[in-house]
mmCIF file of C-alpha atoms and ligand atoms in Angstrom:
data_model
loop_
_atom_site.group_PDB
_atom_site.id
_atom_site.type_symbol
_atom_site.label_atom_id
_atom_site.label_comp_id
_atom_site.label_asym_id
_atom_site.label_seq_id
_atom_site.Cartn_x
_atom_site.Cartn_y
_atom_site.Cartn_z
ATOM 1 C CA MET A 158 87.313 122.461 145.998
ATOM 2 C CA ALA A 159 90.167 119.746 146.753
ATOM 3 C CA TRP A 160 87.937 116.527 145.759
ATOM 4 C CA LEU A 161 85.998 118.449 142.935
ATOM 5 C CA VAL A 162 90.348 118.715 141.177
ATOM 6 C CA ILE A 163 90.106 114.961 141.781
ATOM 7 C CA ILE A 164 87.038 113.738 140.406
ATOM 8 C CA SER A 165 87.871 116.378 137.205
ATOM 9 C CA SER A 166 91.196 114.897 136.843
ATOM 10 C CA LEU A 167 89.700 111.564 137.070
ATOM 11 C CA ILE A 168 86.722 111.938 134.129
ATOM 12 C CA ALA A 169 89.585 113.775 132.127
ATOM 13 C CA LEU A 170 91.843 110.541 132.168
ATOM 14 C CA TRP A 171 88.951 108.755 131.579
ATOM 15 C CA LEU A 172 88.299 110.072 128.603
ATOM 16 C CA ALA A 173 92.187 110.399 127.802
ATOM 17 C CA SER A 174 92.073 106.367 127.655
ATOM 18 C CA LEU A 175 89.053 105.961 125.961
ATOM 19 C CA PHE A 176 90.325 107.959 123.287
ATOM 20 C CA LYS A 177 93.848 106.564 123.348
ATOM 21 C CA ILE A 178 91.831 103.286 123.332
ATOM 22 C CA LEU A 179 88.922 103.731 119.999
ATOM 23 C CA HIS A 180 92.394 106.264 118.082
ATOM 24 C CA GLY A 181 95.617 105.064 119.726
ATOM 25 C CA SER A 182 95.295 101.425 118.914
ATOM 26 C CA ARG A 183 94.368 100.672 115.207
ATOM 27 C CA SER A 184 97.458 101.734 113.758
ATOM 28 C CA SER A 185 99.443 98.911 115.254
ATOM 29 C CA SER A 186 100.268 96.864 113.167
ATOM 30 C CA ASN A 187 102.611 94.256 115.011
ATOM 31 C CA ASP A 188 100.944 90.848 115.945
ATOM 32 C CA ALA A 189 100.910 89.953 119.105
ATOM 33 C CA PHE A 190 100.963 86.432 118.646
ATOM 34 C CA SER A 191 104.178 86.390 116.033
ATOM 35 C CA PRO A 192 106.532 88.867 117.720
ATOM 36 C CA ASN A 193 108.953 88.715 114.572
ATOM 37 C CA GLY A 194 106.231 88.557 112.233
ATOM 38 C CA GLY A 195 106.695 84.113 111.944
ATOM 39 C CA ALA A 196 104.174 82.115 113.472
ATOM 40 C CA LEU A 197 102.218 83.222 110.282
ATOM 41 C CA ASN A 198 100.527 80.095 109.732
ATOM 42 C CA LYS A 199 99.631 79.008 113.722
ATOM 43 C CA ARG A 200 95.974 80.566 112.687
ATOM 44 C CA ASN A 201 93.560 78.591 114.990
ATOM 45 C CA VAL A 202 92.483 80.180 118.047
ATOM 46 C CA LEU A 203 90.025 78.330 120.711
ATOM 47 C CA LEU A 204 88.647 80.376 123.652
ATOM 48 C CA VAL A 205 87.496 78.185 125.776
ATOM 49 C CA VAL A 206 84.961 79.522 128.162
ATOM 50 C CA ALA A 207 82.061 78.605 131.117
ATOM 51 C CA HIS A 208 79.143 80.034 130.211
ATOM 52 C CA PRO A 209 77.598 81.728 127.223
ATOM 53 C CA ASP A 210 77.831 85.734 128.176
ATOM 54 C CA ASP A 211 81.606 85.043 129.308
ATOM 55 C CA GLU A 212 83.317 85.437 125.733
ATOM 56 C CA SER A 213 81.416 89.111 125.891
ATOM 57 C CA MET A 214 81.832 90.398 129.536
ATOM 58 C CA PHE A 215 85.309 88.973 129.650
ATOM 59 C CA PHE A 216 87.340 88.206 126.557
ATOM 60 C CA SER A 217 85.783 90.824 124.066
ATOM 61 C CA PRO A 218 88.955 92.982 123.626
ATOM 62 C CA THR A 219 90.753 89.071 122.828
ATOM 63 C CA ILE A 220 88.106 88.413 120.527
ATOM 64 C CA SER A 221 87.797 91.912 118.389
ATOM 65 C CA TYR A 222 91.747 91.616 118.306
ATOM 66 C CA LEU A 223 91.878 88.501 116.619
ATOM 67 C CA THR A 224 88.702 88.212 114.072
ATOM 68 C CA SER A 225 90.005 91.932 113.214
ATOM 69 C CA ARG A 226 93.700 90.152 112.364
ATOM 70 C CA LYS A 227 91.781 87.370 110.268
ATOM 71 C CA TYR A 228 92.945 84.514 112.777
ATOM 72 C CA ASN A 229 90.471 81.673 112.389
ATOM 73 C CA LEU A 230 88.756 81.758 115.887
ATOM 74 C CA ARG A 231 86.489 79.197 117.096
ATOM 75 C CA ILE A 232 84.316 79.490 120.612
ATOM 76 C CA LEU A 233 83.695 76.302 123.122
ATOM 77 C CA CYS A 234 81.161 77.012 125.585
ATOM 78 C CA LEU A 235 81.203 74.496 127.844
ATOM 79 C CA SER A 236 77.505 75.251 129.506
ATOM 80 C CA ILE A 237 74.860 76.483 128.111
ATOM 81 C CA GLY A 238 74.553 78.414 131.787
ATOM 82 C CA ASP A 239 71.062 76.618 132.641
ATOM 83 C CA ALA A 240 71.925 77.270 136.427
ATOM 84 C CA ASP A 241 68.316 79.256 136.189
ATOM 85 C CA GLY A 242 66.756 77.105 133.901
ATOM 86 C CA LYS A 243 67.373 79.363 131.168
ATOM 87 C CA GLY A 244 70.266 77.223 129.093
ATOM 88 C CA ASN A 245 67.725 77.318 125.947
ATOM 89 C CA VAL A 246 67.902 81.220 125.534
ATOM 90 C CA ARG A 247 71.034 81.626 126.537
ATOM 91 C CA LYS A 248 71.876 79.505 123.559
ATOM 92 C CA GLU A 249 70.715 81.486 121.506
ATOM 93 C CA GLU A 250 71.638 84.726 122.723
ATOM 94 C CA LEU A 251 75.495 83.600 122.495
ATOM 95 C CA TYR A 252 74.662 83.226 118.605
ATOM 96 C CA ARG A 253 73.923 86.041 118.385
ATOM 97 C CA ALA A 254 76.386 88.029 119.705
ATOM 98 C CA CYS A 255 78.972 86.309 118.342
ATOM 99 C CA ALA A 256 77.998 87.635 115.258
ATOM 100 C CA VAL A 257 78.122 90.718 116.771
ATOM 101 C CA LEU A 258 82.023 89.951 117.523
ATOM 102 C CA LYS A 259 82.181 88.819 114.142
ATOM 103 C CA VAL A 260 82.783 84.738 115.205
ATOM 104 C CA PRO A 261 80.883 82.492 112.133
ATOM 105 C CA VAL A 262 78.082 80.838 114.042
ATOM 106 C CA GLN A 263 79.479 76.906 112.517
ATOM 107 C CA GLN A 264 82.626 78.056 114.702
ATOM 108 C CA VAL A 265 80.935 78.064 117.923
ATOM 109 C CA LYS A 266 80.076 75.405 120.085
ATOM 110 C CA PHE A 267 78.255 74.405 122.970
ATOM 111 C CA LEU A 268 78.263 71.479 125.627
ATOM 112 C CA ASP A 269 75.606 70.444 127.616
ATOM 113 C CA HIS A 270 77.388 67.765 129.880
ATOM 114 C CA PRO A 271 75.053 66.105 133.253
ATOM 115 C CA ASP A 272 78.316 66.430 134.598
ATOM 116 C CA LEU A 273 79.439 70.054 133.104
ATOM 117 C CA GLN A 274 76.463 71.855 134.288
ATOM 118 C CA ASP A 275 76.721 75.811 135.039
ATOM 119 C CA GLY A 276 76.505 76.491 138.650
ATOM 120 C CA PHE A 277 78.635 78.138 141.872
ATOM 121 C CA GLY A 278 79.598 74.908 143.761
ATOM 122 C CA LYS A 279 79.183 72.352 140.911
ATOM 123 C CA VAL A 280 82.321 70.931 140.159
ATOM 124 C CA TRP A 281 83.689 70.635 136.638
ATOM 125 C CA ASN A 282 85.765 66.875 136.376
ATOM 126 C CA HIS A 283 89.286 68.198 134.927
ATOM 127 C CA SER A 284 90.042 64.891 133.464
ATOM 128 C CA LEU A 285 87.017 65.167 131.992
ATOM 129 C CA LEU A 286 86.890 68.978 130.616
ATOM 130 C CA THR A 287 90.949 67.730 129.481
ATOM 131 C CA ARG A 288 89.256 65.180 127.535
ATOM 132 C CA ILE A 289 86.384 67.288 125.739
ATOM 133 C CA ILE A 290 88.936 70.338 125.083
ATOM 134 C CA GLY A 291 91.748 68.046 123.559
ATOM 135 C CA GLU A 292 89.137 66.706 120.807
ATOM 136 C CA GLU A 293 88.251 69.735 120.101
ATOM 137 C CA VAL A 294 92.161 71.131 120.192
ATOM 138 C CA THR A 295 92.723 67.890 117.422
ATOM 139 C CA ASN A 296 89.924 68.347 115.368
ATOM 140 C CA HIS A 297 89.923 71.748 114.474
ATOM 141 C CA ASP A 298 94.119 71.711 114.409
ATOM 142 C CA ILE A 299 93.627 74.469 117.456
ATOM 143 C CA ASP A 300 97.212 76.137 117.235
ATOM 144 C CA PHE A 301 96.867 78.143 120.602
ATOM 145 C CA ILE A 302 94.102 77.956 123.363
ATOM 146 C CA ILE A 303 92.604 81.052 125.105
ATOM 147 C CA THR A 304 90.909 80.838 128.692
ATOM 148 C CA PHE A 305 90.636 81.570 132.225
ATOM 149 C CA ASP A 306 93.709 82.243 134.490
ATOM 150 C CA ASN A 307 93.190 80.243 137.874
ATOM 151 C CA TYR A 308 91.276 82.732 139.567
ATOM 152 C CA GLY A 309 88.920 83.174 136.643
ATOM 153 C CA VAL A 310 88.204 87.068 137.087
ATOM 154 C CA SER A 311 85.138 86.699 138.708
ATOM 155 C CA GLY A 312 86.551 83.415 141.032
ATOM 156 C CA HIS A 313 83.664 82.177 139.726
ATOM 157 C CA CYS A 314 84.178 78.045 139.868
ATOM 158 C CA ASN A 315 83.740 76.342 136.576
ATOM 159 C CA HIS A 316 86.048 79.240 135.276
ATOM 160 C CA CYS A 317 89.067 77.936 137.435
ATOM 161 C CA ASP A 318 87.501 74.599 136.784
ATOM 162 C CA VAL A 319 88.147 75.121 132.959
ATOM 163 C CA TYR A 320 91.618 76.662 133.761
ATOM 164 C CA HIS A 321 92.603 73.590 135.150
ATOM 165 C CA GLY A 322 91.235 71.604 132.445
ATOM 166 C CA VAL A 323 93.415 73.669 129.753
ATOM 167 C CA ARG A 324 96.183 73.516 132.154
ATOM 168 C CA ARG A 325 96.116 69.216 132.566
ATOM 169 C CA LEU A 326 95.640 69.526 128.372
ATOM 170 C CA LEU A 327 99.344 71.441 128.422
ATOM 171 C CA SER A 328 101.071 69.267 130.623
ATOM 172 C CA ASP A 329 99.532 65.709 130.149
ATOM 173 C CA GLY A 330 101.999 65.484 126.999
ATOM 174 C CA SER A 331 98.252 64.660 124.636
ATOM 175 C CA GLN A 332 99.446 67.978 122.533
ATOM 176 C CA LYS A 333 102.634 68.613 121.016
ATOM 177 C CA ASP A 334 102.864 72.254 120.238
ATOM 178 C CA ILE A 335 99.652 73.763 121.807
ATOM 179 C CA GLU A 336 100.394 76.685 123.489
ATOM 180 C CA ALA A 337 97.641 77.842 125.921
ATOM 181 C CA TRP A 338 97.677 81.494 127.061
ATOM 182 C CA GLU A 339 95.501 82.711 130.587
ATOM 183 C CA LEU A 340 93.389 86.167 130.548
ATOM 184 C CA VAL A 341 95.036 87.600 133.689
ATOM 185 C CA SER A 342 92.486 88.208 136.369
ATOM 186 C CA THR A 343 93.310 92.009 138.148
ATOM 187 C CA ASN A 344 92.510 93.005 142.035
ATOM 188 C CA ILE A 345 89.207 94.904 142.432
ATOM 189 C CA VAL A 346 90.636 98.606 141.848
ATOM 190 C CA ARG A 347 91.774 97.949 138.148
ATOM 191 C CA LYS A 348 88.759 95.691 137.611
ATOM 192 C CA TYR A 349 86.478 98.894 138.389
ATOM 193 C CA SER A 350 88.609 101.209 136.740
ATOM 194 C CA GLY A 351 87.087 100.517 133.454
ATOM 195 C CA PRO A 352 89.758 102.378 130.238
ATOM 196 C CA LEU A 353 91.874 103.770 133.158
ATOM 197 C CA ASP A 354 93.247 100.727 134.108
ATOM 198 C CA ILE A 355 95.219 100.616 129.842
ATOM 199 C CA TRP A 356 97.470 102.172 131.660
ATOM 200 C CA PHE A 357 98.551 99.215 134.423
ATOM 201 C CA SER A 358 98.247 97.005 131.350
ATOM 202 C CA TYR A 359 100.178 98.666 129.269
ATOM 203 C CA LEU A 360 103.314 98.669 132.079
ATOM 204 C CA TYR A 361 103.024 95.061 133.775
ATOM 205 C CA ALA A 362 102.474 93.554 130.149
ATOM 206 C CA THR A 363 106.209 96.121 129.512
ATOM 207 C CA LEU A 364 107.737 94.407 132.746
ATOM 208 C CA SER A 365 106.807 90.995 131.831
ATOM 209 C CA GLY A 366 109.134 90.492 129.457
ATOM 210 C CA GLY A 367 107.345 88.946 127.136
ATOM 211 C CA GLU A 368 104.974 86.713 128.952
ATOM 212 C CA MET A 369 102.220 89.269 128.164
ATOM 213 C CA ARG A 370 100.874 90.595 126.035
ATOM 214 C CA CYS A 371 98.233 93.600 126.319
ATOM 215 C CA LEU A 372 95.097 93.468 123.849
ATOM 216 C CA LEU A 373 93.092 97.292 123.745
ATOM 217 C CA ASN A 374 89.774 96.679 122.506
ATOM 218 C CA GLU A 375 89.368 98.593 119.045
ATOM 219 C CA HIS A 376 85.572 98.412 118.714
ATOM 220 C CA THR A 377 84.662 99.224 122.548
ATOM 221 C CA GLN A 378 80.813 100.085 121.077
ATOM 222 C CA LYS A 379 80.708 96.042 119.689
ATOM 223 C CA SER A 380 81.260 95.026 123.098
ATOM 224 C CA PHE A 381 78.311 96.798 124.608
ATOM 225 C CA LEU A 382 76.410 95.782 121.606
ATOM 226 C CA ALA A 383 77.167 91.696 121.385
ATOM 227 C CA MET A 384 76.512 91.853 125.586
ATOM 228 C CA ALA A 385 73.095 93.164 124.849
ATOM 229 C CA GLN A 386 72.459 90.351 122.465
ATOM 230 C CA HIS A 387 72.482 88.285 126.073
ATOM 231 C CA SER A 388 69.078 89.768 126.596
ATOM 232 C CA SER A 389 67.938 87.350 129.741
ATOM 233 C CA GLN A 390 71.392 88.509 131.704
ATOM 234 C CA TRP A 391 71.190 92.210 130.385
ATOM 235 C CA VAL A 392 69.960 93.620 133.513
ATOM 236 C CA TRP A 393 70.717 96.748 135.336
ATOM 237 C CA PHE A 394 73.963 95.645 137.336
ATOM 238 C CA ARG A 395 75.527 94.357 134.657
ATOM 239 C CA LYS A 396 75.387 97.128 132.102
ATOM 240 C CA LEU A 397 77.258 99.303 135.208
ATOM 241 C CA PHE A 398 79.837 96.086 135.225
ATOM 242 C CA VAL A 399 80.567 96.572 131.302
ATOM 243 C CA ALA A 400 80.963 99.940 131.579
ATOM 244 C CA PHE A 401 83.004 100.511 134.229
ATOM 245 C CA SER A 402 84.976 96.743 133.584
ATOM 246 C CA SER A 403 88.218 97.025 132.116
ATOM 247 C CA TYR A 404 87.664 93.793 130.739
ATOM 248 C CA THR A 405 85.866 96.119 128.368
ATOM 249 C CA TYR A 406 88.485 98.046 126.787
ATOM 250 C CA VAL A 407 91.387 95.751 127.374
ATOM 251 C CA ASN A 408 92.760 92.282 128.105
ATOM 252 C CA THR A 409 96.132 90.729 129.220
ATOM 253 C CA LEU A 410 97.007 87.541 128.078
ATOM 254 C CA ARG A 411 99.664 85.872 129.953
ATOM 255 C CA LYS A 412 101.095 82.488 128.910
ATOM 256 C CA ILE A 413 101.013 79.407 130.246
ATOM 257 C CA ASN A 414 103.998 77.323 131.199
HETATM 258 C C1 LIG B 9 86.332 62.252 135.734
HETATM 259 O O1 LIG B 9 86.265 62.542 133.752
HETATM 260 C C2 LIG B 9 86.708 61.118 133.793
HETATM 261 C C3 LIG B 9 87.303 61.283 132.726
HETATM 262 O O2 LIG B 9 86.072 61.642 131.803
HETATM 263 C C4 LIG B 9 86.730 59.742 134.382
HETATM 264 O O3 LIG B 9 87.367 58.756 133.934
HETATM 265 C C5 LIG B 9 86.395 59.844 135.987
HETATM 266 O O4 LIG B 9 85.977 58.463 136.517
HETATM 267 C C6 LIG B 9 85.767 61.150 136.604
HETATM 268 N N1 LIG B 9 85.592 61.773 137.802
HETATM 269 C C7 LIG B 9 84.670 61.725 138.539
HETATM 270 C C8 LIG B 9 85.145 61.610 140.598
HETATM 271 O O5 LIG B 9 83.655 61.312 138.073
#
């Protein structure tokens, strides 16, 4: 009987968490990136990802947060995801996903650079990344960057390289006043705890003393719909991943120092 109680409690907690996400967060009008109500001029955000579908699989709570608060969001995708030769299809899929996520197509940029090709074991040159990201920041007057952290959620080396490219941009002094935030990679239990992870995320963000922001996904359905636009990737195990992954429901961002 004990296991039955545990399972029912877990299901109840799961549903309560989902309810909290869908109905509890919309009323909060304060802005995670301008806690004092200031910084309203800092609205140009660049999300840097490695592959088409990273945005929907990992960053959709952040995207939803920013677009619904009228930030000017651009997405820089550093490869077309051509590991299986489907790069051109995947490009179109990203545009469709971005339409669902309300990021205008003209704000989405791809790269198909010979030295930055999708794949495990393909090492991306950090200084090349820094240069490319720096150009994008300058050209579009970017105020802050959002990207992976040094583990890159899944440990994919391309994700980690993107992080190092951004990090180097912050430290090389070529960009003044630029801020960057990394998506915090969680342990495997939290990663697959679905909406339950909002409680851990809240806790960590509260304990962090202002260095972390916890963003709930106010439009969870949209994340599924966005991910479904990546038809070539939308296989059963990714559907399961999207349902059980905490990254569908909440993102914790930490300021990169
Ligand atoms: C990395 O990129 C930089 C800048 O584009 C270039 O100067 C350098 O030679 C590259 N390094 C390697 C190992 O390819």
